[in-house]
Amino acid sequence: QVQLQQSGPGLVKPSQTLSLTCAIFGDSVSSHNVAWNWVRQSPSRGLEWLARANYRSKWFFDYAVSVKGRISIIPDPSKNQVSLQLNSVTPDDTAVYYCVRGLGSSGGDFWGQGTLVTVSS
Amino acid sequence: DIQMTQSPSSLSASVGDRVTITCRASQTISNFLNWYQQKPGKAPNLLIYGASSLQSGVPSRFSGSGSGTDFTLTISSLQPEDFATYYCQQSVDSPRVTFGPGTKVEIK
């Protein structure tokens, strides 16, 4: 059984960097052609896909246009985890953030527990 | 981006009722449609993938149908644990997946 365990601060100041980590149990971040995603949920935006990392002989990264330029998804095979960094945050980035396996034709079959991140001074 | 809409946005139903939720895509997505259930304070849980395939461990009272732009999630006999919010998600444009706004199923 796959489990995704998220960690990271729940409060970030405006203009600073949001950093979250998702530890993976029961699978490998380097599994061939398995997608590891970050999704957020807020009342104003609903469920919003943000970023994907996918290993297919080399790493491939994809980002949502809405956050491109200030977001990074970072796999760490040595710790079997995947991290999210979102720079220059504003109150509009306040949301519950989830790491998710899949989201393709077989759906998002495993989700982290979610982390509420509030952007406020 | 492919826009997803759902109807109704909320509904009230009784235990034992048959419930149908509709999802529509802004362009054809074949059968690249997934359904999730979300309870308050919890992450979404995958119910249906590929428009009609039941995820392992999901009760058989849940079913999905549709293709192209119009899709349906049906709960054949609503149970107390089914009161939740349901979301559809297109995956044809993966990784740029998009979700519907949700349908909240409440107790009548």
mmCIF file of C-alpha atoms in Angstrom, chain B residues 2-9 20-27 29-30 32-36 51 64-74 86-91 98-103:
data_model
loop_
_atom_site.group_PDB
_atom_site.id
_atom_site.type_symbol
_atom_site.label_atom_id
_atom_site.label_comp_id
_atom_site.label_asym_id
_atom_site.label_seq_id
_atom_site.Cartn_x
_atom_site.Cartn_y
_atom_site.Cartn_z
ATOM 1 C CA ILE B 2 -10.117 22.174 -20.840
ATOM 2 C CA GLN B 3 -12.934 23.474 -18.633
ATOM 3 C CA MET B 4 -15.004 21.041 -16.597
ATOM 4 C CA THR B 5 -18.504 21.816 -15.333
ATOM 5 C CA GLN B 6 -20.714 19.793 -12.999
ATOM 6 C CA SER B 7 -24.396 19.770 -12.252
ATOM 7 C CA PRO B 8 -26.002 20.154 -9.900
ATOM 8 C CA SER B 9 -23.652 22.078 -7.626
ATOM 9 C CA THR B 20 -26.869 10.995 -10.533
ATOM 10 C CA ILE B 21 -24.203 13.673 -11.006
ATOM 11 C CA THR B 22 -23.298 15.079 -14.413
ATOM 12 C CA CYS B 23 -19.924 16.344 -15.639
ATOM 13 C CA ARG B 24 -19.344 18.123 -18.941
ATOM 14 C CA ALA B 25 -16.055 18.928 -20.678
ATOM 15 C CA SER B 26 -15.527 22.037 -22.830
ATOM 16 C CA GLN B 27 -14.151 19.819 -25.609
ATOM 17 C CA ILE B 29 -12.016 14.071 -23.978
ATOM 18 C CA SER B 30 -12.898 10.541 -25.139
ATOM 19 C CA PHE B 32 -10.258 10.312 -20.062
ATOM 20 C CA LEU B 33 -12.460 11.148 -17.096
ATOM 21 C CA ASN B 34 -11.954 10.332 -13.422
ATOM 22 C CA TRP B 35 -14.292 10.768 -10.440
ATOM 23 C CA TYR B 36 -13.365 11.458 -6.806
ATOM 24 C CA ALA B 51 -15.035 7.117 -17.226
ATOM 25 C CA GLY B 64 -19.637 5.894 -14.187
ATOM 26 C CA SER B 65 -20.608 6.319 -17.798
ATOM 27 C CA GLY B 66 -20.158 8.605 -20.756
ATOM 28 C CA SER B 67 -17.739 9.507 -23.488
ATOM 29 C CA GLY B 68 -16.806 12.569 -25.494
ATOM 30 C CA THR B 69 -18.019 15.585 -23.508
ATOM 31 C CA ASP B 70 -20.792 14.271 -21.235
ATOM 32 C CA PHE B 71 -20.304 11.974 -18.259
ATOM 33 C CA THR B 72 -22.346 10.664 -15.351
ATOM 34 C CA LEU B 73 -21.555 9.339 -11.883
ATOM 35 C CA THR B 74 -24.346 7.255 -10.384
ATOM 36 C CA TYR B 86 -17.798 14.659 -5.715
ATOM 37 C CA TYR B 87 -15.383 15.932 -8.359
ATOM 38 C CA CYS B 88 -14.703 14.979 -11.948
ATOM 39 C CA GLN B 89 -11.248 15.370 -13.512
ATOM 40 C CA GLN B 90 -10.123 15.190 -17.138
ATOM 41 C CA SER B 91 -6.812 13.518 -17.924
ATOM 42 C CA THR B 98 -8.394 20.032 -14.671
ATOM 43 C CA PHE B 99 -11.122 19.360 -12.159
ATOM 44 C CA GLY B 100 -14.786 20.179 -12.029
ATOM 45 C CA PRO B 101 -16.088 22.549 -9.318
ATOM 46 C CA GLY B 102 -17.680 19.760 -7.316
ATOM 47 C CA THR B 103 -21.142 18.502 -6.392
#
